[in-house]
PDB file of C-alpha atoms in Angstrom:
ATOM      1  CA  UNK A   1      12.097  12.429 -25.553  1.00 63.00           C
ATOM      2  CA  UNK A   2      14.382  15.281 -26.714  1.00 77.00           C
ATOM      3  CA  UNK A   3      18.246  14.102 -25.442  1.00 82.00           C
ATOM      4  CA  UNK A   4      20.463  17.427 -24.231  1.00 81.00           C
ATOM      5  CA  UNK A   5      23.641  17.659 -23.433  1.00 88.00           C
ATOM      6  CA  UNK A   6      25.903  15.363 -21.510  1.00 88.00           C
ATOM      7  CA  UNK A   7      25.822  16.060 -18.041  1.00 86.00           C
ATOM      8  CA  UNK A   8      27.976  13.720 -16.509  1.00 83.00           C
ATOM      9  CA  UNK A   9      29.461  10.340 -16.692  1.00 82.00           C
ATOM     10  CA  UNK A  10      29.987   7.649 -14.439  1.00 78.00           C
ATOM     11  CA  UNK A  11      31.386   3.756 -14.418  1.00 76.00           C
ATOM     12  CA  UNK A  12      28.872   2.520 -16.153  1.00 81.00           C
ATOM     13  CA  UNK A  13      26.748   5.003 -16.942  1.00 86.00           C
ATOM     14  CA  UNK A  14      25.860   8.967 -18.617  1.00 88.00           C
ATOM     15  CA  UNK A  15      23.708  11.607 -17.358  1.00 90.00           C
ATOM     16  CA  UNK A  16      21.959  13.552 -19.941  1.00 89.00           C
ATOM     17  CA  UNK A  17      20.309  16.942 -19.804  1.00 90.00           C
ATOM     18  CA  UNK A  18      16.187  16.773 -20.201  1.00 87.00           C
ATOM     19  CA  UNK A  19      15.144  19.853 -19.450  1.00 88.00           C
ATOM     20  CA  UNK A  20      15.485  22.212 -16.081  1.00 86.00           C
ATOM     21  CA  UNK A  21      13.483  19.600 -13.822  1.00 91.00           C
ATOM     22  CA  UNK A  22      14.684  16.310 -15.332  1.00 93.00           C
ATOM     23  CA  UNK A  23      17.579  14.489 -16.915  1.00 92.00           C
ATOM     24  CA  UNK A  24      18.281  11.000 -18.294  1.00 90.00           C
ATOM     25  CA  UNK A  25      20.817   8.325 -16.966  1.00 90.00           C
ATOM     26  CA  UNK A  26      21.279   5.604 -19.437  1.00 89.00           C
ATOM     27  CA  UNK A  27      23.395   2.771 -18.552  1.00 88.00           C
ATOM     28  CA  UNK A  28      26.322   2.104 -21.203  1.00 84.00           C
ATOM     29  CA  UNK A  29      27.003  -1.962 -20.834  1.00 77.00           C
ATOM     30  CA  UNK A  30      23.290  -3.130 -20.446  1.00 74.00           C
ATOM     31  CA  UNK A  31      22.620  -3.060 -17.516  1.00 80.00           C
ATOM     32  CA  UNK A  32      18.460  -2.897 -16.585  1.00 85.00           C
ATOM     33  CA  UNK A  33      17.648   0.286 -14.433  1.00 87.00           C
ATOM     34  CA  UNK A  34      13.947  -0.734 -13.863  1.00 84.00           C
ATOM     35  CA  UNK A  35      14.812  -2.928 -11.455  1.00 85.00           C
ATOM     36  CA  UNK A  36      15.564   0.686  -9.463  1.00 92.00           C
ATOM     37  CA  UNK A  37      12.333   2.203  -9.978  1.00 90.00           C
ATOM     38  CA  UNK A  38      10.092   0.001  -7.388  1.00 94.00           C
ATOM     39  CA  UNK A  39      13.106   0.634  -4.751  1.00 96.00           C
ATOM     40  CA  UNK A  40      13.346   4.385  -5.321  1.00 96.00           C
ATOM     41  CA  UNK A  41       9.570   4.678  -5.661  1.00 96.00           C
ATOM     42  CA  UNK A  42       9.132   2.491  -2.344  1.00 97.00           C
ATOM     43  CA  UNK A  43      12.066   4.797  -0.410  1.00 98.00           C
ATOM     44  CA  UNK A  44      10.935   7.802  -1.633  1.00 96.00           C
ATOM     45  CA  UNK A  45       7.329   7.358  -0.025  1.00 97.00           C
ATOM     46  CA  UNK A  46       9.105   6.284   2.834  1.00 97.00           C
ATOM     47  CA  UNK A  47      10.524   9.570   3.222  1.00 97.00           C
ATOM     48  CA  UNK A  48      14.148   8.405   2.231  1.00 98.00           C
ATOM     49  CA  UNK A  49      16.099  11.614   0.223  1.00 98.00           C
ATOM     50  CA  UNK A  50      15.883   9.865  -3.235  1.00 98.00           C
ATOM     51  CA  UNK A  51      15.575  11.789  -6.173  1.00 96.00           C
ATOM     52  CA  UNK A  52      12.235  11.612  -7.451  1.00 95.00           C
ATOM     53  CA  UNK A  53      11.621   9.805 -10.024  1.00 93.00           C
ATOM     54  CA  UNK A  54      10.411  11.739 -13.752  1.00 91.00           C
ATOM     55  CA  UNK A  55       7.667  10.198 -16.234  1.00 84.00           C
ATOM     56  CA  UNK A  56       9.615   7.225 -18.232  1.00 79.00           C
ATOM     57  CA  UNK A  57       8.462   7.915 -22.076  1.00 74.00           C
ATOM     58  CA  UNK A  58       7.438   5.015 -23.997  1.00 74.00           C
ATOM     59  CA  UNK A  59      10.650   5.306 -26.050  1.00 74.00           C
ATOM     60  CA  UNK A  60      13.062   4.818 -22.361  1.00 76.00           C
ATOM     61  CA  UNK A  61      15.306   1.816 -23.101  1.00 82.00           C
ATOM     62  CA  UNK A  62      15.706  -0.638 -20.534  1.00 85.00           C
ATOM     63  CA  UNK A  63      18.839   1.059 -19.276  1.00 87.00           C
ATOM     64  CA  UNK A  64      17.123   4.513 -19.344  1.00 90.00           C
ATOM     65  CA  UNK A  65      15.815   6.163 -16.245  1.00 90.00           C
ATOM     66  CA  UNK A  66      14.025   9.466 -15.987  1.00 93.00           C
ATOM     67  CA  UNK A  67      15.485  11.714 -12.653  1.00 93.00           C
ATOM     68  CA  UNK A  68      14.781  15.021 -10.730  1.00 94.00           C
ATOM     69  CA  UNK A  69      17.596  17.133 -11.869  1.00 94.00           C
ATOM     70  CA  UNK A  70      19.537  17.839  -8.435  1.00 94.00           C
ATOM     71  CA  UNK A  71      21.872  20.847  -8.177  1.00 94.00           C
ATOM     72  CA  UNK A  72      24.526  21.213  -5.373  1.00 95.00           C
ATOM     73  CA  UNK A  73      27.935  19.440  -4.591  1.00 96.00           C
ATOM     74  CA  UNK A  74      28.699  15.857  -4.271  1.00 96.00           C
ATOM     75  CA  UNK A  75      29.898  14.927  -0.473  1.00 98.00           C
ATOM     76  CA  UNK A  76      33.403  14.134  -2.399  1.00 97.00           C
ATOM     77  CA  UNK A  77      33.422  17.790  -3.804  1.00 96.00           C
ATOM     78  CA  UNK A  78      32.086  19.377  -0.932  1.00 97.00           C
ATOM     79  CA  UNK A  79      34.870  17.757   1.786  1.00 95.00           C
ATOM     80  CA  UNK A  80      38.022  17.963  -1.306  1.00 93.00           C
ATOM     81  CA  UNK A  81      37.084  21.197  -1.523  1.00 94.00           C
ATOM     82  CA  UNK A  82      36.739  22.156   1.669  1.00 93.00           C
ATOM     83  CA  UNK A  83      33.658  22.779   2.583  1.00 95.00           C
ATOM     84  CA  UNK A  84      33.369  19.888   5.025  1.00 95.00           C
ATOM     85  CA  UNK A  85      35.177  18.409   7.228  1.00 95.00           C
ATOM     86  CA  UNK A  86      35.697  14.485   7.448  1.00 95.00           C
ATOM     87  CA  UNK A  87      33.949  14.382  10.881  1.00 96.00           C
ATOM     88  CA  UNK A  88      30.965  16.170   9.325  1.00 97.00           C
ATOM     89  CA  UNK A  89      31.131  14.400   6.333  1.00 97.00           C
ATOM     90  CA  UNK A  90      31.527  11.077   8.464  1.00 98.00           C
ATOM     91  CA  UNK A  91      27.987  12.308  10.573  1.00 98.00           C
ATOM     92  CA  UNK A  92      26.386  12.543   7.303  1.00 98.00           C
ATOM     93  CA  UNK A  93      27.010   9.430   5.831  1.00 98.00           C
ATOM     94  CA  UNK A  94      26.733   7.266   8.938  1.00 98.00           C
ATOM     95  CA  UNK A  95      23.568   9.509   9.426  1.00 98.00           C
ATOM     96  CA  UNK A  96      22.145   8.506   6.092  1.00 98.00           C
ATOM     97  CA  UNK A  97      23.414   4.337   6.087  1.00 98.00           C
ATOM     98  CA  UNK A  98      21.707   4.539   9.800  1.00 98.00           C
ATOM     99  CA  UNK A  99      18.171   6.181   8.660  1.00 98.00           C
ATOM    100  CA  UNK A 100      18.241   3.867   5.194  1.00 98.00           C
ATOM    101  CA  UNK A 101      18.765   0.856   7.863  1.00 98.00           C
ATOM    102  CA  UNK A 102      15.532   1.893   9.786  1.00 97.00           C
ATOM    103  CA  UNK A 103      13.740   1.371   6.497  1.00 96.00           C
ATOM    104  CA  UNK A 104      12.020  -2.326   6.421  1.00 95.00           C
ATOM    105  CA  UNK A 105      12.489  -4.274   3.119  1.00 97.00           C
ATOM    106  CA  UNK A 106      10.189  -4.372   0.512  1.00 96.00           C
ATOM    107  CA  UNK A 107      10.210  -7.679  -0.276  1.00 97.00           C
ATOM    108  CA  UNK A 108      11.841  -9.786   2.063  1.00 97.00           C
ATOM    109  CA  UNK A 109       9.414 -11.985   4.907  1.00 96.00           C
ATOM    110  CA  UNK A 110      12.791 -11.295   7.212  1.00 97.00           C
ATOM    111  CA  UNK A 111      12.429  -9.124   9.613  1.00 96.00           C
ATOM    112  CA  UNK A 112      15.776  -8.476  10.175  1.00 97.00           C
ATOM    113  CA  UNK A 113      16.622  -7.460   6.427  1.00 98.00           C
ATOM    114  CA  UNK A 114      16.059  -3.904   5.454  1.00 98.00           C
ATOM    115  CA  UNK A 115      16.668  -1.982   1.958  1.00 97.00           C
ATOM    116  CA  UNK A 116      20.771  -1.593   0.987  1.00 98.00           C
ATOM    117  CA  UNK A 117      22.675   0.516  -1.098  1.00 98.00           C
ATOM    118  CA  UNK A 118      26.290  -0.949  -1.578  1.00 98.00           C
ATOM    119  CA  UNK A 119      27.274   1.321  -3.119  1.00 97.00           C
ATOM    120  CA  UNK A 120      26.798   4.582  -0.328  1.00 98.00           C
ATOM    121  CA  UNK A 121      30.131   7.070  -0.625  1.00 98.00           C
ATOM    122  CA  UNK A 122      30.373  10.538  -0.734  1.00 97.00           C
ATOM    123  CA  UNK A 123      30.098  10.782  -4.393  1.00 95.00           C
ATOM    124  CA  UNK A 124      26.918   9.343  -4.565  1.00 96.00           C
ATOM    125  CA  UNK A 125      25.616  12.025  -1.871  1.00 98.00           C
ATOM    126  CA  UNK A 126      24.451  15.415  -3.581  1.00 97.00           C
ATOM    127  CA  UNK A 127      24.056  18.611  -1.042  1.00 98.00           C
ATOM    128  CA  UNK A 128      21.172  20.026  -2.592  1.00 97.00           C
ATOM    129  CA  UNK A 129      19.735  23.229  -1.242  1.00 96.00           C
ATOM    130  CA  UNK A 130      16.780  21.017   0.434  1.00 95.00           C
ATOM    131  CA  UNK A 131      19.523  18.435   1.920  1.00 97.00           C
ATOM    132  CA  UNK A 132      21.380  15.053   0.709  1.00 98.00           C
ATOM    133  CA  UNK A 133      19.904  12.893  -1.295  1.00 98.00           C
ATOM    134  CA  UNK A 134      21.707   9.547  -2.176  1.00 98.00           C
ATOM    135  CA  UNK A 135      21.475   8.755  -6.210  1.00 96.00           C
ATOM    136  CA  UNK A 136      22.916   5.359  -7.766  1.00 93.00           C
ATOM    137  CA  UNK A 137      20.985   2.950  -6.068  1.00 95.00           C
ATOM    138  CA  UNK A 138      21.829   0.484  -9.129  1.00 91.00           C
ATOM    139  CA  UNK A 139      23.614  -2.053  -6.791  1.00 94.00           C
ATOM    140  CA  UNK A 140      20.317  -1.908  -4.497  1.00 96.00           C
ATOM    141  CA  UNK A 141      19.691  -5.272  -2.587  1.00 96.00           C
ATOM    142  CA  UNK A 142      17.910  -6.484   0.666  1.00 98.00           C
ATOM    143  CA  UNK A 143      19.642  -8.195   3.735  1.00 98.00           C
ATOM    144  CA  UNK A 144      21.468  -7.328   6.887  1.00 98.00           C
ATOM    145  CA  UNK A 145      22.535  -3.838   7.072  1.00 98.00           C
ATOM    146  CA  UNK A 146      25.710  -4.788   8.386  1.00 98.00           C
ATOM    147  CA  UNK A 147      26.889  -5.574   4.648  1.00 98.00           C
ATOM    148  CA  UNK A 148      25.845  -2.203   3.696  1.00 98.00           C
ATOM    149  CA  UNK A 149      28.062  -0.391   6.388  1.00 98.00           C
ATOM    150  CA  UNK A 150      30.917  -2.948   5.954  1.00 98.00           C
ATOM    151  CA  UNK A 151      30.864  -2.054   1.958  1.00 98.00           C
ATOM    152  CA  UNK A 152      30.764   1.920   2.580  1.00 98.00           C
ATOM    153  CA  UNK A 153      33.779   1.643   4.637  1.00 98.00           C
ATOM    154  CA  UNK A 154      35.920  -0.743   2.490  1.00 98.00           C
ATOM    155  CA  UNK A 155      34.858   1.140  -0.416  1.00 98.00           C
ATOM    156  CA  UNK A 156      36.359   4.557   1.413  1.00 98.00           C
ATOM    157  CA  UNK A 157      39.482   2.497   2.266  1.00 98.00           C
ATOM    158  CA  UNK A 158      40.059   1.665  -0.712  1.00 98.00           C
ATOM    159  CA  UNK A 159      41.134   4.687  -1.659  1.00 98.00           C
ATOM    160  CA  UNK A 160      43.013   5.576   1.707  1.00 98.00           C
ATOM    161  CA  UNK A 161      45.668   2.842   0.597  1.00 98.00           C
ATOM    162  CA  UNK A 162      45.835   3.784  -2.642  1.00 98.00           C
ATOM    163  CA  UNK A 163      49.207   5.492  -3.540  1.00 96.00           C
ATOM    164  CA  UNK A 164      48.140   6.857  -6.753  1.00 95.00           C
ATOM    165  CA  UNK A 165      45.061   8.490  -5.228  1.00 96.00           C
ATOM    166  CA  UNK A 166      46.072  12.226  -4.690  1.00 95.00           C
ATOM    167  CA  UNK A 167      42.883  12.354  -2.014  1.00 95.00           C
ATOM    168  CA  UNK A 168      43.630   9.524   0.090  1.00 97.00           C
ATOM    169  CA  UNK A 169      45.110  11.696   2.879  1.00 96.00           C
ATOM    170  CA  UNK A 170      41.121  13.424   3.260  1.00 96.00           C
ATOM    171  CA  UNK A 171      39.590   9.810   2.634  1.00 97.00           C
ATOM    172  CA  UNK A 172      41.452   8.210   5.726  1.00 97.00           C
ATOM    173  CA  UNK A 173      40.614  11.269   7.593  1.00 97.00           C
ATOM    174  CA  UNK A 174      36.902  10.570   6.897  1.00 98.00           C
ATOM    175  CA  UNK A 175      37.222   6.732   6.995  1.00 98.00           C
ATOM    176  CA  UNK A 176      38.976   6.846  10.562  1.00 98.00           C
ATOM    177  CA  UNK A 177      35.908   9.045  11.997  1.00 98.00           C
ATOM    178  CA  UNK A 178      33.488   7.176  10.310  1.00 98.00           C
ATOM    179  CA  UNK A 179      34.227   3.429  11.425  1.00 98.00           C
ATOM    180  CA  UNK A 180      33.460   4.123  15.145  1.00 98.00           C
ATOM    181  CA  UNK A 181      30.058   5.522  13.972  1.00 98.00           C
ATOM    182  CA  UNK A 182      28.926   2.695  11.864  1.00 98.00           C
ATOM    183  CA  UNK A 183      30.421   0.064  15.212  1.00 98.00           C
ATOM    184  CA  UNK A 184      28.172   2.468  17.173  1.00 97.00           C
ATOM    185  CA  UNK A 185      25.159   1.747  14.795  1.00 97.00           C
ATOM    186  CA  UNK A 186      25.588  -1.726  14.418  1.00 97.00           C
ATOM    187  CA  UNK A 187      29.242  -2.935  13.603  1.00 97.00           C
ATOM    188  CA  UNK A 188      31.204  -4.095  10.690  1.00 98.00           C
ATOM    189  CA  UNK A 189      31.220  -7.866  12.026  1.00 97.00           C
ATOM    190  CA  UNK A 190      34.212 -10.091  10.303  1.00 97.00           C
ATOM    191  CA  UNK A 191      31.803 -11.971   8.438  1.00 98.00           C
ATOM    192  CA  UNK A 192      29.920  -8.658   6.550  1.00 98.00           C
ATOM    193  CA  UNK A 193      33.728  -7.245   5.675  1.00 98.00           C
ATOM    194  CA  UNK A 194      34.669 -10.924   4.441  1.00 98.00           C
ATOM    195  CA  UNK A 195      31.131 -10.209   2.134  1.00 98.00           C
ATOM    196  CA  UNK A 196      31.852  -6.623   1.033  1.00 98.00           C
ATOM    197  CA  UNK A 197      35.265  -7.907   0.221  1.00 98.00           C
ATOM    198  CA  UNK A 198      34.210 -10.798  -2.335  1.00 98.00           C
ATOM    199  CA  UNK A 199      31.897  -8.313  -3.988  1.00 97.00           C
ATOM    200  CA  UNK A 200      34.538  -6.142  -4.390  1.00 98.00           C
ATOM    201  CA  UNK A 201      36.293  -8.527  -5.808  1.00 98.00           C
ATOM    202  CA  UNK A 202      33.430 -10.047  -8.430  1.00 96.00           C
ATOM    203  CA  UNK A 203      32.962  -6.332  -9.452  1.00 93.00           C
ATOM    204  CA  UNK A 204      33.767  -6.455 -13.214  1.00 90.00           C
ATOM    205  CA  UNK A 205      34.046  -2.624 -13.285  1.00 88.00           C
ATOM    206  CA  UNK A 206      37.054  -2.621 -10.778  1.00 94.00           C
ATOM    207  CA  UNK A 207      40.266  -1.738 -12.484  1.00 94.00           C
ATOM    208  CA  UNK A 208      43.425  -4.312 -11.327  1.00 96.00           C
ATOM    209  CA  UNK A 209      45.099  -2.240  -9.270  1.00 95.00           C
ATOM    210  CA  UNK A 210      42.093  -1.436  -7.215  1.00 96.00           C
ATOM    211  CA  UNK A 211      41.154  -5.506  -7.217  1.00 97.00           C
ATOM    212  CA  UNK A 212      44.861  -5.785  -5.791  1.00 97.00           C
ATOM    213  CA  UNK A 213      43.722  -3.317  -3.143  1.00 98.00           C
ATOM    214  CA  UNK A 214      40.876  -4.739  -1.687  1.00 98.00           C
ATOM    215  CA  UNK A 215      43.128  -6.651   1.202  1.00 98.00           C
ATOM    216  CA  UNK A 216      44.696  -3.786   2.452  1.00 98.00           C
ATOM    217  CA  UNK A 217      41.813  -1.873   2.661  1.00 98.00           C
ATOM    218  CA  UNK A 218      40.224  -4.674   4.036  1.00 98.00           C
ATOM    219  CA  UNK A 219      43.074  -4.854   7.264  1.00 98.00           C
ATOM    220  CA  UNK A 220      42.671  -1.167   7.442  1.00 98.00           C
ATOM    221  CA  UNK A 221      38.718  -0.842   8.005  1.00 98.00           C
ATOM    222  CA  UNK A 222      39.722  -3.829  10.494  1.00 98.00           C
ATOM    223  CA  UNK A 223      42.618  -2.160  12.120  1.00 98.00           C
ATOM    224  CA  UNK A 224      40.255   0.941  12.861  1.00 98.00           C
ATOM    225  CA  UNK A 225      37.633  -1.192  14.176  1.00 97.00           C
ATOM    226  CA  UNK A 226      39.451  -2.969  16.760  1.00 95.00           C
ATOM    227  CA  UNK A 227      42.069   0.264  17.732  1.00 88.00           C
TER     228      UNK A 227
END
């Protein structure tokens, strides 16, 4: 497997250039990425937008995955930039947590749990020229979708608090249209915010100032829900 150029880099992990069709995220901290294969694999046949997944060489690490090459915009570029507006963008991505929701889990005997993201913002939605498809699925669990949908929002308001965030004029704009869609798909009950928040909180790759903003953005997602 012949490495190219660096692509892209993320929290924990690098994008690398294969060829025209595929490229190579590796994890940097050890973290496993074939525990995303089965998921991706089992959305993807599902008819979920995934990118598909590329023939893993025998020389793939464990934190080595093999991807379809997308090209197009994140939804972060595409609405900073312009392109969209946060009540399109906000259709979109409650669009996308809804349709991943009608999805039944893979594993689970629950009927009530279906596949989840946590981690589903607009910079983990590419606009390709064939439509969105949601990458990073490395926080991928099974449960309630309510969790899922509380976590996108705090995640988004986040930001919106943040004074040192030169976007977080945009984000609240998207954040404020978005939280009546996810109440009209299901809610953000007290007890999946409470969740998304203590995840937050346990996520070692959250700096401290945006640990120290996890209540406010928590109140905010809140105050939007109940207004």
């Amino acid at each position: 497997m012949r490495i190219g150029r660096l692509l892209g880099s993320g929290r924990s992990a690098d994008v690398y250039e294969l060829d025209e069709r595929w490229v190579l995220r590796r994890y940097r901290d050890g973290l496993d990425a074939s525990r995303e294969l089965p998921v991706m694999s089992y959305l993807s046949a599902s008819g979920y937008p995934v990118p598909r997944l590329g023939p893993q060489p025998p020389s793939a690490g464990p934190g080595d995955l093999v991807l379809q090459r997308l090209t197009g915009p994140t939804l972060a570029e595409a609405l900073l930039g312009g392109a969209m507006g946060g009540d399109e963008a906000a259709g979109l991505l409650a669009d996308l947590l809804a349709e991943l929701h009608t999805v039944p889990a893979r594993l689970s005997l629950d009927p009530e749990d279906r596949i989840l993201h946590l981690d589903l913002h607009p910079e983990n939605v590419m606009l390709t020229a064939d439509g969105p498809v949601v990458i990073d699925w490395s926080n991928t669990e099974e449960g309630l979708p309510a969790l899922d949908r509380a976590m996108s929002a705090l995640i988004l308001a986040q930001l919106a608090v943040d004074p040192d965030f030169p976007a977080a004029d945009p984000v609240r704009v998207l954040l404020t249209a978005l939280v009546p869609r996810l109440l009209a798909n299901g809610g953000i009950p007290d007890g999946a915010l409470a969740a998304a928040a203590g995840r937050r909180s346990a996520n070692p790759t959250l700096s401290p100032a945006e640990l120290a903003l996890i209540g406010e953005g928590s109140e905010l997602v809140t105050a939007l829900a109940t207004a």
